Every structure is written in C-alpha cells, then in structure tokens.
Tab-separated table of N, CA and C in Angstrom:
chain	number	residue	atom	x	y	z
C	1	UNK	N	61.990	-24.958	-133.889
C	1	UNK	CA	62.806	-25.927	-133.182
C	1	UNK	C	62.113	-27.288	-133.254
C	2	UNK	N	62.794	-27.984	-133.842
C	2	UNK	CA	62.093	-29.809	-133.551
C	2	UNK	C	62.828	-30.375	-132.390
C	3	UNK	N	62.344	-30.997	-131.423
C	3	UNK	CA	62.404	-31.379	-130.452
C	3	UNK	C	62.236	-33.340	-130.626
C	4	UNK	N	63.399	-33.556	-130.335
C	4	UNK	CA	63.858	-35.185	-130.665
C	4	UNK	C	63.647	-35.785	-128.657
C	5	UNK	N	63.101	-36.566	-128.908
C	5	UNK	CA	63.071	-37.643	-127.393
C	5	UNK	C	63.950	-38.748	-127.306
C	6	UNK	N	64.974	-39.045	-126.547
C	6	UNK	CA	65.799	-39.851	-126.338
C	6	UNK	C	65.942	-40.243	-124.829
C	7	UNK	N	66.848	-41.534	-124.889
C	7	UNK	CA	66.640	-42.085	-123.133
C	7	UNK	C	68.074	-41.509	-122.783
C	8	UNK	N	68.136	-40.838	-121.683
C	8	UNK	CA	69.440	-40.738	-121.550
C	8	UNK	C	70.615	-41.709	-120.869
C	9	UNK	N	71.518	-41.588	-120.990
C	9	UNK	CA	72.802	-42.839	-120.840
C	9	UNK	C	73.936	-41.915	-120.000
C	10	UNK	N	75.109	-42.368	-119.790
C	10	UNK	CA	75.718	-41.884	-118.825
C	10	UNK	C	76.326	-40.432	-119.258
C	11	UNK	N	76.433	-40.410	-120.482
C	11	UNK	CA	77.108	-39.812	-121.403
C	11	UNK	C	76.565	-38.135	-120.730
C	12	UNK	N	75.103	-38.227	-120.784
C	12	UNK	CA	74.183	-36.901	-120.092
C	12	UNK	C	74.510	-36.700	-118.690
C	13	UNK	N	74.738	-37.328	-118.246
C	13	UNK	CA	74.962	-36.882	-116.382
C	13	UNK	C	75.182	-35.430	-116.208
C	14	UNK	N	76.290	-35.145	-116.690
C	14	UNK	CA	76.451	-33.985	-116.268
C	14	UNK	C	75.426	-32.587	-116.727
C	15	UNK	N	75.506	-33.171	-118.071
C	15	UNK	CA	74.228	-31.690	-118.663
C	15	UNK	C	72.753	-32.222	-117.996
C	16	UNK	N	72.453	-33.266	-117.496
C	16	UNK	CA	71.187	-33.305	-116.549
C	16	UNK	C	71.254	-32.455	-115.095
C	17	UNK	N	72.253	-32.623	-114.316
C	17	UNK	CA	72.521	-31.818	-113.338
C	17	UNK	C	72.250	-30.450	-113.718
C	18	UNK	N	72.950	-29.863	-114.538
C	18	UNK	CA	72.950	-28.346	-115.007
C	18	UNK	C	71.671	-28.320	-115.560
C	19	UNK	N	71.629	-29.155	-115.747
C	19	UNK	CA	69.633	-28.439	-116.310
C	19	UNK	C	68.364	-28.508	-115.337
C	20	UNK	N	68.420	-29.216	-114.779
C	20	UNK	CA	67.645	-29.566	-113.636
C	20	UNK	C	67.824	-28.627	-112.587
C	21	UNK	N	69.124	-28.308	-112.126
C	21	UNK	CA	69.637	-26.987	-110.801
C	21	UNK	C	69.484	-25.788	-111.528
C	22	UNK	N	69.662	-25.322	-113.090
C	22	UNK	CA	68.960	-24.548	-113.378
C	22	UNK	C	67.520	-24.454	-113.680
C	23	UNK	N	66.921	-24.912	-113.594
C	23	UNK	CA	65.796	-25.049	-113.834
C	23	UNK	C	64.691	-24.665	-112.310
C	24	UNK	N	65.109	-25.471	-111.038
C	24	UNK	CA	64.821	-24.921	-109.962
C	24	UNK	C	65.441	-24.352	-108.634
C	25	UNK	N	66.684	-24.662	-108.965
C	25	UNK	CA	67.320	-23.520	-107.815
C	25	UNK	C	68.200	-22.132	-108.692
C	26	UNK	N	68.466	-21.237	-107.797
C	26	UNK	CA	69.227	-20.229	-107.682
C	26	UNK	C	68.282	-19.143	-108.717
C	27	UNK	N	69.278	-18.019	-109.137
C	27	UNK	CA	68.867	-17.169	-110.053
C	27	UNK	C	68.504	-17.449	-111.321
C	28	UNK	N	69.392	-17.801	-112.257
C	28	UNK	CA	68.972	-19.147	-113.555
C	28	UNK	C	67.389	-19.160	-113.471
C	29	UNK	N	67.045	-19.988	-112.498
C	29	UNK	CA	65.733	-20.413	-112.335
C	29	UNK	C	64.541	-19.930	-112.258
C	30	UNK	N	65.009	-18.498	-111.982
C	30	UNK	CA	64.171	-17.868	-111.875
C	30	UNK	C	63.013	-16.622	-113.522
C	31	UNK	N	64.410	-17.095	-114.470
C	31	UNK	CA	63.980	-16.710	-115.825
C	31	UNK	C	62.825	-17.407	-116.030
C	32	UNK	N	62.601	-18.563	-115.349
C	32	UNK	CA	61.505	-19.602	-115.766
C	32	UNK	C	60.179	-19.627	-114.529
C	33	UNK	N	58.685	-20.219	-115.131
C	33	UNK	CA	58.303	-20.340	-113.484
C	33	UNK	C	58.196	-20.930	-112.553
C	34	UNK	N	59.074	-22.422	-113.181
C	34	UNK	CA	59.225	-23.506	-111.937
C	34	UNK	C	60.475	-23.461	-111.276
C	35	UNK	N	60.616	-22.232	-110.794
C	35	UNK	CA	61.993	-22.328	-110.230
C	35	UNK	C	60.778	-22.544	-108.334
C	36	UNK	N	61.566	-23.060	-107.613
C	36	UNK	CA	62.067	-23.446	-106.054
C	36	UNK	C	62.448	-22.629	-105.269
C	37	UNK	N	63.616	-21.761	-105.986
C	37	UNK	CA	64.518	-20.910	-105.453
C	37	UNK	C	64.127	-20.029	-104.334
C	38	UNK	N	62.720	-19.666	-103.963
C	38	UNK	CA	62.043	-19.121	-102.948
C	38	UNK	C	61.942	-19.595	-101.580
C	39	UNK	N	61.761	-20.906	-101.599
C	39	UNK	CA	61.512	-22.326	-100.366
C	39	UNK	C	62.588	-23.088	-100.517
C	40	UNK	N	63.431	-23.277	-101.520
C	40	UNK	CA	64.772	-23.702	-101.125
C	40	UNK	C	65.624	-24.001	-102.074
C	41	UNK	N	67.166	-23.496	-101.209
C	41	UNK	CA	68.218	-23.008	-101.790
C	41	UNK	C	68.418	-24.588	-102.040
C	42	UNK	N	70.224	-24.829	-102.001
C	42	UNK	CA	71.473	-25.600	-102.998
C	42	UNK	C	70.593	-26.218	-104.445
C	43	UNK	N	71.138	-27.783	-103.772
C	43	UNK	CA	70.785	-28.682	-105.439
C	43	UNK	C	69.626	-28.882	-105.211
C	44	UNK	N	69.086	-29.376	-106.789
C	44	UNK	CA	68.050	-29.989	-106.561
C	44	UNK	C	68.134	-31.851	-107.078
C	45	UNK	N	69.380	-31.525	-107.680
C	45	UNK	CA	69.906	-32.980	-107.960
C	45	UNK	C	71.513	-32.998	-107.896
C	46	UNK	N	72.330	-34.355	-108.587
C	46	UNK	CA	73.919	-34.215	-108.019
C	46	UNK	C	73.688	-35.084	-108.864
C	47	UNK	N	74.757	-35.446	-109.668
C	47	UNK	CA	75.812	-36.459	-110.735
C	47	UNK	C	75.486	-37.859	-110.065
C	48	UNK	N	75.159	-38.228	-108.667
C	48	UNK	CA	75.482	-39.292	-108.047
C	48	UNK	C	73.713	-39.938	-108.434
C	49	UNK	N	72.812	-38.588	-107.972
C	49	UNK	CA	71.418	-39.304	-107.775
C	49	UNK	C	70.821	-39.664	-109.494
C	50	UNK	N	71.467	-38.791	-110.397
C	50	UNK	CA	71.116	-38.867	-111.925
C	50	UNK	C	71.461	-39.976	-112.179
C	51	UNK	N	72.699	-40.735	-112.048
C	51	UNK	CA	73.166	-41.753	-112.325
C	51	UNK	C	72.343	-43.283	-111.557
C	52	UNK	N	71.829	-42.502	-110.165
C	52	UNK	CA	71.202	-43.966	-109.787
C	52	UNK	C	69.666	-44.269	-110.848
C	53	UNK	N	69.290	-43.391	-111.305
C	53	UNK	CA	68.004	-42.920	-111.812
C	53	UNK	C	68.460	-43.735	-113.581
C	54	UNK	N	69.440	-43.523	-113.820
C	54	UNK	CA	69.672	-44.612	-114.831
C	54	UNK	C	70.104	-45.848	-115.144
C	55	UNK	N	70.644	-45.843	-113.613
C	55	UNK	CA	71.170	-47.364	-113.986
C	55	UNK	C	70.049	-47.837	-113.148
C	56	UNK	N	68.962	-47.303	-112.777
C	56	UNK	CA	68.006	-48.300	-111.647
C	56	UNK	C	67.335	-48.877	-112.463
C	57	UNK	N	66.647	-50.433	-112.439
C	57	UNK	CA	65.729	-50.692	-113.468
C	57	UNK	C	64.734	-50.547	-113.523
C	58	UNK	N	63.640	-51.026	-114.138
C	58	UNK	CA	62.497	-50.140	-114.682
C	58	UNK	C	62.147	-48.208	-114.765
C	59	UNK	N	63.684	-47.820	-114.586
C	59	UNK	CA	63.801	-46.441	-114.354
C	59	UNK	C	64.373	-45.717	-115.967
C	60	UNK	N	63.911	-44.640	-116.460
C	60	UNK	CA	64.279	-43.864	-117.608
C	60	UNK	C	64.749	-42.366	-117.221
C	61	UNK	N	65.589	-41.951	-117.334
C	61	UNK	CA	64.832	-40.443	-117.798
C	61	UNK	C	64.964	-40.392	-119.507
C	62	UNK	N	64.207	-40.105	-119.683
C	62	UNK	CA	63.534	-39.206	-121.112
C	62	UNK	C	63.696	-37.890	-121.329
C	63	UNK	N	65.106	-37.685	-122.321
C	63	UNK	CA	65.653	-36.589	-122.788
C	63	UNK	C	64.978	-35.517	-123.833
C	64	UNK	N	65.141	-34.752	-123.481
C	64	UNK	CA	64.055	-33.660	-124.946
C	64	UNK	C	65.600	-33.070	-125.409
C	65	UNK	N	65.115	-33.151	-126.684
C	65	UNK	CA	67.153	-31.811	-127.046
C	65	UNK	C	66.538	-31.603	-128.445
C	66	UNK	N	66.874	-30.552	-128.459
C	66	UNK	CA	66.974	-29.603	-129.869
C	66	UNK	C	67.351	-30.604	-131.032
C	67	UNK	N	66.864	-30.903	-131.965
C	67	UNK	CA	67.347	-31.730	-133.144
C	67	UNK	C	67.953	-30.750	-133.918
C	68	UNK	N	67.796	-29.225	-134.187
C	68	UNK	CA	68.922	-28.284	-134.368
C	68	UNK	C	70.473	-28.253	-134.510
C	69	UNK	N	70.493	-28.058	-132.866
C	69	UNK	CA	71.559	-28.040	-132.064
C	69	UNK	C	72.431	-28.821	-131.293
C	70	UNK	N	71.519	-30.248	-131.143
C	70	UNK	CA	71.482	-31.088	-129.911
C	70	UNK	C	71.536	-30.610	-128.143
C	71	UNK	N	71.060	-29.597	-128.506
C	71	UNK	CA	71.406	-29.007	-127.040
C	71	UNK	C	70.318	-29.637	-126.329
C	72	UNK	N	70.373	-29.885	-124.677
C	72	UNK	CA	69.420	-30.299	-123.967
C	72	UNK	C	68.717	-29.661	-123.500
C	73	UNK	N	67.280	-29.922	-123.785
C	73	UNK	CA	65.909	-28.461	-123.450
C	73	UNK	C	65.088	-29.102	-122.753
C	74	UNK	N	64.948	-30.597	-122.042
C	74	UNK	CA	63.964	-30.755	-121.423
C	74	UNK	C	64.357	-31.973	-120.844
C	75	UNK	N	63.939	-32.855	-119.580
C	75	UNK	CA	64.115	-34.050	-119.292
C	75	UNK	C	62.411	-34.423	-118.066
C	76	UNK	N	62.870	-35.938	-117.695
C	76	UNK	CA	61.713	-36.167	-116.786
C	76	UNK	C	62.172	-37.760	-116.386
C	77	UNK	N	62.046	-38.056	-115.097
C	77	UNK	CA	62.480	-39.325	-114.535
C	77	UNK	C	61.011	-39.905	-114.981
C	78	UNK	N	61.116	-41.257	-115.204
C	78	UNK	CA	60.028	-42.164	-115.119
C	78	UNK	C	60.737	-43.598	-114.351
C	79	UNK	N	59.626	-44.221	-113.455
C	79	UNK	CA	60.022	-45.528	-113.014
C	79	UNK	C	58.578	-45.978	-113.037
C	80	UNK	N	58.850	-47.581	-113.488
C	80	UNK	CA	57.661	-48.048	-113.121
C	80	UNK	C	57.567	-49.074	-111.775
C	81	UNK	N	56.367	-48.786	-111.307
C	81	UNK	CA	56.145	-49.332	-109.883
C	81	UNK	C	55.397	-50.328	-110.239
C	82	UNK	N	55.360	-51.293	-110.372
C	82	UNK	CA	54.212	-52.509	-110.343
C	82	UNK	C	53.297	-51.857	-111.402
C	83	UNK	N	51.605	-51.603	-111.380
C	83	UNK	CA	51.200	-51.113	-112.344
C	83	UNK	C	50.492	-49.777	-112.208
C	84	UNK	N	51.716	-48.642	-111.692
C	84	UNK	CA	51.831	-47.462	-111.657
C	84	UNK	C	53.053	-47.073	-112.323
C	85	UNK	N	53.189	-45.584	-112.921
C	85	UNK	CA	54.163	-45.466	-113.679
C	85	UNK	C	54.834	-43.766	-112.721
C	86	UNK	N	55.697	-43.863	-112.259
C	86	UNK	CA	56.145	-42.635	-110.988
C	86	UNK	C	56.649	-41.584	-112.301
C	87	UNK	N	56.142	-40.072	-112.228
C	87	UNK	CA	57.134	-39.318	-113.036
C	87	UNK	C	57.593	-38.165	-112.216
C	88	UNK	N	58.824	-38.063	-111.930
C	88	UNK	CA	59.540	-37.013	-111.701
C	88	UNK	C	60.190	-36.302	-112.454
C	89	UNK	N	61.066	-34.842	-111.943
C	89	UNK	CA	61.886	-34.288	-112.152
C	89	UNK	C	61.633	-33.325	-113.536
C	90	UNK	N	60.129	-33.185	-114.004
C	90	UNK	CA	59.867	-32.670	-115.232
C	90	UNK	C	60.979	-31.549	-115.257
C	91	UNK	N	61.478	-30.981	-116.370
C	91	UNK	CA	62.671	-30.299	-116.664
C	91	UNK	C	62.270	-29.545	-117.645
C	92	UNK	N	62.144	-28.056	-117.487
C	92	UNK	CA	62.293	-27.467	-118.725
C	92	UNK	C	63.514	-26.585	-119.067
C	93	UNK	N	64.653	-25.913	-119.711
C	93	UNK	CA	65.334	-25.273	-119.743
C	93	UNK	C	64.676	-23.843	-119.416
C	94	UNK	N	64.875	-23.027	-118.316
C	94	UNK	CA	64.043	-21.770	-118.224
C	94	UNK	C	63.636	-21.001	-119.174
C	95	UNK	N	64.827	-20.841	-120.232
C	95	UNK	CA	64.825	-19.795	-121.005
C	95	UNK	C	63.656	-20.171	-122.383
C	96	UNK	N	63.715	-21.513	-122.488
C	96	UNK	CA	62.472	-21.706	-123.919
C	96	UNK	C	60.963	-22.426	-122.349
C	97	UNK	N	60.511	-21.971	-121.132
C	97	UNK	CA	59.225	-22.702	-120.822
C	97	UNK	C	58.348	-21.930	-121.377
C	98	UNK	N	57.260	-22.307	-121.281
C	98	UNK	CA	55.888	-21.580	-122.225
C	98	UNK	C	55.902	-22.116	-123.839
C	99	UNK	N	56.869	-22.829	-124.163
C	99	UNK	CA	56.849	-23.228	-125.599
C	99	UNK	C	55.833	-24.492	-125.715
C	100	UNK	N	55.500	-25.238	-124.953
C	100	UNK	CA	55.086	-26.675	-125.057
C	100	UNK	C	55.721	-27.873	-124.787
C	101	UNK	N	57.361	-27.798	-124.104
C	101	UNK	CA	58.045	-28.748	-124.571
C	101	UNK	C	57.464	-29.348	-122.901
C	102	UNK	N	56.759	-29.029	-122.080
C	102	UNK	CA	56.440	-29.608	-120.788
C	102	UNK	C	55.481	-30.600	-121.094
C	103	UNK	N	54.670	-29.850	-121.764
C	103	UNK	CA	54.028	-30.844	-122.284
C	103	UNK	C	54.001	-31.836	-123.057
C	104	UNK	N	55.054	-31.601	-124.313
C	104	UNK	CA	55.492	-32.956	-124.771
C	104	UNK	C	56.034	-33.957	-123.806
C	105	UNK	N	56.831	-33.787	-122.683
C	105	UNK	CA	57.466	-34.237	-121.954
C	105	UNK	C	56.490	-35.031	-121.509
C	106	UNK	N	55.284	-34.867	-121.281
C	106	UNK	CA	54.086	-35.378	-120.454
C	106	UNK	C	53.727	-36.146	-121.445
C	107	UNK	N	53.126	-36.034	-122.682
C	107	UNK	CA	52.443	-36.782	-123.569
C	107	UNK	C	53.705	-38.306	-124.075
C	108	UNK	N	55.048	-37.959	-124.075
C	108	UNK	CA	55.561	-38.994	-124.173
C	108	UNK	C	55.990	-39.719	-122.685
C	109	UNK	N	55.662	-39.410	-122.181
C	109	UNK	CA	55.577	-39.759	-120.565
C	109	UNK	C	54.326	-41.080	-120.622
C	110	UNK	N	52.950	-40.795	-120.951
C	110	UNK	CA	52.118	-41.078	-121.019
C	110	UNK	C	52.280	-42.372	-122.200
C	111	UNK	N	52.906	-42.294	-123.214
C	111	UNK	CA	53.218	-43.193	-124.092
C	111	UNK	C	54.177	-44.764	-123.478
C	112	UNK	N	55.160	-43.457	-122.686
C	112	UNK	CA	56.306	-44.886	-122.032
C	112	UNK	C	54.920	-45.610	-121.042
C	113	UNK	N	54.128	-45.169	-120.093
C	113	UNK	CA	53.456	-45.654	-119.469
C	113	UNK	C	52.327	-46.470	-119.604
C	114	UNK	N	52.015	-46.175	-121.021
C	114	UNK	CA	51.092	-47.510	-121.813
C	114	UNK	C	52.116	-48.708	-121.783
C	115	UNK	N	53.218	-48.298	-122.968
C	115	UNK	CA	54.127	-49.327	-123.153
C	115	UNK	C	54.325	-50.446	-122.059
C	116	UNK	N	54.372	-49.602	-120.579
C	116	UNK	CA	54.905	-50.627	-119.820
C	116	UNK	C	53.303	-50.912	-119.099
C	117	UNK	N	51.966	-50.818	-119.610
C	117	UNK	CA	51.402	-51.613	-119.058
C	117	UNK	C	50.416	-51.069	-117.625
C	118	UNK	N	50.830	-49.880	-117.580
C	118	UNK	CA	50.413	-49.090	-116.083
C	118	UNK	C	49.399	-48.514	-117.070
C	119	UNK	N	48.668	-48.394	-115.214
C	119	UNK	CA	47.355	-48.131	-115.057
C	119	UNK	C	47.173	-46.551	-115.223
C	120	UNK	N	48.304	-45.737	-114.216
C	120	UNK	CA	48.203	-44.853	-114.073
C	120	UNK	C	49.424	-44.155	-113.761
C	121	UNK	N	49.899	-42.556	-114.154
C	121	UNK	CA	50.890	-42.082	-113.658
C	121	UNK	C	51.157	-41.130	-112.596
C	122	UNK	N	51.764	-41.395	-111.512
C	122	UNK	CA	51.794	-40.874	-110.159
C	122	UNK	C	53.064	-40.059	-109.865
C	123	UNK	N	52.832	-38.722	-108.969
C	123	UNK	CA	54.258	-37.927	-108.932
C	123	UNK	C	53.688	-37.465	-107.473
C	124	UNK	N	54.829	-37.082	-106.861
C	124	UNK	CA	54.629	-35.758	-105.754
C	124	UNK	C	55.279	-34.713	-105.657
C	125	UNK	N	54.621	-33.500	-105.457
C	125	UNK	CA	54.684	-31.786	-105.564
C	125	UNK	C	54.571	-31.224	-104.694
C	126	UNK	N	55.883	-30.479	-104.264
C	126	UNK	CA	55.800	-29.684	-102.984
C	126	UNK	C	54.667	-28.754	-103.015
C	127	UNK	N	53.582	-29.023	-101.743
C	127	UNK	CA	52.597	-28.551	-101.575
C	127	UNK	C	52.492	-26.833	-101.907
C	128	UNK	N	53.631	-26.212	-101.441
C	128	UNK	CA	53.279	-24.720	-101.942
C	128	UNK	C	53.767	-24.188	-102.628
C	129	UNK	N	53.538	-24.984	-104.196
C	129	UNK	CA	53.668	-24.804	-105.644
C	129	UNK	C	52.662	-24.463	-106.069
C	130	UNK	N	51.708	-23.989	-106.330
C	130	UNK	CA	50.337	-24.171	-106.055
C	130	UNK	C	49.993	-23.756	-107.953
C	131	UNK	N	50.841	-22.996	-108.380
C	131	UNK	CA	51.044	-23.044	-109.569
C	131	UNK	C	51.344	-23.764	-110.629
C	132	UNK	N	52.361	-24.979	-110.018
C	132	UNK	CA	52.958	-25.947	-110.563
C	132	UNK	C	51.582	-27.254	-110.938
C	133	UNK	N	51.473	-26.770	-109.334
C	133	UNK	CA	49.900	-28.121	-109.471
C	133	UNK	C	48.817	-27.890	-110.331
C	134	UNK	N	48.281	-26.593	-110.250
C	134	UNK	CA	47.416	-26.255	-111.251
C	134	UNK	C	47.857	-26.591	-112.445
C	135	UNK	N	49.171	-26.355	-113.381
C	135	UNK	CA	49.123	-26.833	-114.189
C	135	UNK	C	49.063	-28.292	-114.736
C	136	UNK	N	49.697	-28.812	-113.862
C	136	UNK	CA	49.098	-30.489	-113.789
C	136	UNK	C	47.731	-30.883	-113.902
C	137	UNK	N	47.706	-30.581	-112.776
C	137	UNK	CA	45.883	-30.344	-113.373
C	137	UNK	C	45.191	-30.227	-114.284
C	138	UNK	N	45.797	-28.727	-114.494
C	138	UNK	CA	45.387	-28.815	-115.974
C	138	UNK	C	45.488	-29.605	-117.300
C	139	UNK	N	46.611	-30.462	-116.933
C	139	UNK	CA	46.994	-31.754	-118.109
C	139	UNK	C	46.206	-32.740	-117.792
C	140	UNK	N	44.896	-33.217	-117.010
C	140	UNK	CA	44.611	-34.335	-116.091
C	140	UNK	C	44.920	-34.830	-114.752
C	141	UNK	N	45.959	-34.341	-114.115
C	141	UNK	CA	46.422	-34.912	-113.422
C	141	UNK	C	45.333	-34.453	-112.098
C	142	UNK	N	45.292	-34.937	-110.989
C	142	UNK	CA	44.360	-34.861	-109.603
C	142	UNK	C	44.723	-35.028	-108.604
C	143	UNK	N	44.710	-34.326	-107.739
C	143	UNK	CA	45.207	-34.861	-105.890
C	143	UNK	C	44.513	-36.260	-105.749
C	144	UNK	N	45.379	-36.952	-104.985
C	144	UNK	CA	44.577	-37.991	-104.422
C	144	UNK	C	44.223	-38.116	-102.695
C	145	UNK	N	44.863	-37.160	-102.342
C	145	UNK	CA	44.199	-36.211	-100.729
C	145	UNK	C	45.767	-37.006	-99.819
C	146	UNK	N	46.666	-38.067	-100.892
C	146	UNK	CA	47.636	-38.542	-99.831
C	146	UNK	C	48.970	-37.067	-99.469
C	147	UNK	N	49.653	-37.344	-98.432
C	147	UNK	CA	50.580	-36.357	-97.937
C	147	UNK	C	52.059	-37.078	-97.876
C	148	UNK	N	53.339	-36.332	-98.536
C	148	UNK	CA	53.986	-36.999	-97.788
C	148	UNK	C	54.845	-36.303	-97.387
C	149	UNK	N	55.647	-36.631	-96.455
C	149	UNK	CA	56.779	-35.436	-95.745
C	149	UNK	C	57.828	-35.163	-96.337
C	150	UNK	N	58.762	-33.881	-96.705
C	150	UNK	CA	59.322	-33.350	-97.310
C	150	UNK	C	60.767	-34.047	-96.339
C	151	UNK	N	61.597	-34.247	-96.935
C	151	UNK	CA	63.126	-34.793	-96.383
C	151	UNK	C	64.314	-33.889	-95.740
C	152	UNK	N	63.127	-33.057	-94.787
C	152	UNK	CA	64.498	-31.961	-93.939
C	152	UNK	C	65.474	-32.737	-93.221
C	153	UNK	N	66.596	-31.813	-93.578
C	153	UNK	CA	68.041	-32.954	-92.980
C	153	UNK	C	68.513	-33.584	-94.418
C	154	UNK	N	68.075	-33.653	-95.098
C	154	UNK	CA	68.456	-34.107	-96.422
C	154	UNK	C	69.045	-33.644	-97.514
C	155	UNK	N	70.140	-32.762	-97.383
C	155	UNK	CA	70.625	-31.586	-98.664
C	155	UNK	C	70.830	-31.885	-99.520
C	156	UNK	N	70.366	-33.554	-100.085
C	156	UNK	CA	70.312	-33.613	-101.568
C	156	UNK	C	69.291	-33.320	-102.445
C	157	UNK	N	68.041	-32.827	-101.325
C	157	UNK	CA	67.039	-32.109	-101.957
C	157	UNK	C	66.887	-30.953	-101.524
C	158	UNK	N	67.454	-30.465	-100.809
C	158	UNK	CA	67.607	-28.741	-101.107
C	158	UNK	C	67.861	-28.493	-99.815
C	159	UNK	N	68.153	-26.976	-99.204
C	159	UNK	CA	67.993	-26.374	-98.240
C	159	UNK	C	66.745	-25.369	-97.581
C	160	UNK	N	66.285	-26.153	-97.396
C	160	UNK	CA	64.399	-25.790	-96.922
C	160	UNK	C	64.667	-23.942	-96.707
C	161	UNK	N	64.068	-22.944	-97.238
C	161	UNK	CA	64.089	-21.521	-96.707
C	161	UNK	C	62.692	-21.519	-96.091
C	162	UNK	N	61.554	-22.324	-95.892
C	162	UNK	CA	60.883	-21.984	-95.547
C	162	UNK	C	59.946	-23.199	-94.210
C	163	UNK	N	59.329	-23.011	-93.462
C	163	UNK	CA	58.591	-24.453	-92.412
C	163	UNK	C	57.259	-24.689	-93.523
C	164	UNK	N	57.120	-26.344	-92.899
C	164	UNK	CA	56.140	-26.756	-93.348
C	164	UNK	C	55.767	-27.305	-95.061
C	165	UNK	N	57.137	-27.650	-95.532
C	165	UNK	CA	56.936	-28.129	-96.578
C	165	UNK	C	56.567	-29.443	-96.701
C	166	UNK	N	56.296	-29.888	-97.353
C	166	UNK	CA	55.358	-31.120	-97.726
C	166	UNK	C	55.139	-31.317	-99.345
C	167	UNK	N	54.855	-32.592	-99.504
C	167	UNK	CA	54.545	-33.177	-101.056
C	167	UNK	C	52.638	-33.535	-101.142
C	168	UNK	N	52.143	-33.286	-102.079
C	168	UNK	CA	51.460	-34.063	-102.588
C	168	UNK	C	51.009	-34.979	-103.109
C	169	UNK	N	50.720	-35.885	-103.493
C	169	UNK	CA	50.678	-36.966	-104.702
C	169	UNK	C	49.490	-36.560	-105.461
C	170	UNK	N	49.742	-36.714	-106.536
C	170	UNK	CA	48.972	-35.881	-107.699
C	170	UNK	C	48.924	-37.479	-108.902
C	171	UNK	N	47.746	-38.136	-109.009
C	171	UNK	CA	47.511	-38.980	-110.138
C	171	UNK	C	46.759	-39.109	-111.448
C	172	UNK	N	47.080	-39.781	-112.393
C	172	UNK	CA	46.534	-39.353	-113.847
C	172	UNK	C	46.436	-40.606	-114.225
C	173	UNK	N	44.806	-40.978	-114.962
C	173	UNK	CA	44.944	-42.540	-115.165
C	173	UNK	C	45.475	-42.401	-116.967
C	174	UNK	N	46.059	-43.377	-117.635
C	174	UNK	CA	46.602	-43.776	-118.464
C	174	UNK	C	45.721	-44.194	-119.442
C-alpha cells in the first residue's frame, strides 16, 4: 500500500467523521487499540466540529489515503499556536493500525511544524490511556506534569462511562 498525504477540504467531512468515530468509539473501534469505547460512549467528532477544524486558520487536518484505492486510512488535526504546533485527533483506520501509518502521520506532522516555524509540538491525552501515551512516548513525545479537565456535560466529546477523566499535555520539541 503507498500511502499519499493530502490536506483535507470540505469534500472529506463526511469520511473524516466515519473514520475518526470508528476509530474510537463503539465496536468498529475496538478491532483497533485506540479505541475509547471503554470510558466513553457516542461521538468522538460531528460534520460540524471537522468543518470548524478546516476552515479555522492556521488549522490543517492532514489526510493519509491509500494511493491504491483512494480510500481514507489515516488523518490528524494540526493548528499552529504562536510558536507551538497543537496535534490532535491522530486517526488510524482500525483495521490496517500496527502498519506504521501512525507514525507517518507523526513524522509529517513534524514536517508541517518546521514549515510553520514552531518550536515544538503539543497535544492532550486522556489520562487513562496509558497505552496510547506510552506510545507517544515512545515517538519522543513527554509529559509536561500540566493537567487539564476533561469537558463533562459536553457530548460532543463523548459520553464519559467512567469518573475522573482528565487530559494530559504531552510535548515534543521540533
């Protein structure tokens, strides 16, 4: 499989939703190992928040798709903050993770974030992922000991199944 990187445009909205809610909620998600689906149910995104994420400026997501097929196998929000570069929403399609494409996702992550000049790239990870983080880690990435509170009351990021969730911030210098 060759794996092509593109920015996505409105055109993706919808296959970003479906890849992203499969990816960490419900059953789907669970073929893979970053599924959520344990600590919390619905979306994990909606047509409305994908779309602010592209039309916001200094904001990308960065598409991975099959040069095959064109099918969509991977995505990841980037915004840049002053001279920090924010990455969310890493995306793998469940059914191909373990291939590498997370990591490409990261290494051209790391590329947009030279480009624009940042120092460093910054995300936050629900604290009891603990798996998720390690692998970050394992790419460079590091706690920086900050906390931030998880958005209960908020069902555009999920339906909490469990107390005491929380984010991390996890940073990687550039």
């Amino acid at each position: 499989m060759h794996i092509e990187f593109t920015q996505a445009d409105d055109s993706h909205v919808d296959s970003l939703v479906e890849l992203v809610n499969s990816a960490y909620r419900g059953e789907s998600s669970k073929v893979g190992w970053t599924t959520e689906a344990d600590i919390l149910g619905g979306q994990r995104t909606d047509a409305e928040g994908i779309q602010e994420m592209i039309n916001k400026e200094d904001s990308v997501i960065l598409i991975a798709e099959n040069d095959d097929n064109g099918d969509l196998v991977g995505c990841v929000h980037l915004e840049k903050q002053n001279a920090k570069c924010y990455l969310g929403m890493l995306t793998v399609d469940p059914s191909l993770q373990n291939k590498g494409i997370g990591k490409m996702l990261l290494t051209e992550s790391g590329a947009l974030a030279q480009f624009w000049d940042c120092t460093s790239i910054f995300m936050t990870v629900i604290s009891a992922r603990s798996e998720l983080i390690a692998w970050y880690e394992k790419h460079g990435f590091r706690k920086t000991g900050e906390k931030k509170p998880f958005p209960y009351g908020d069902e555009r990021f999920g339906l909490p199944k469990v107390e005491g969730l929380e984010f991390i911030v996890l940073e990687k210098k550039v």
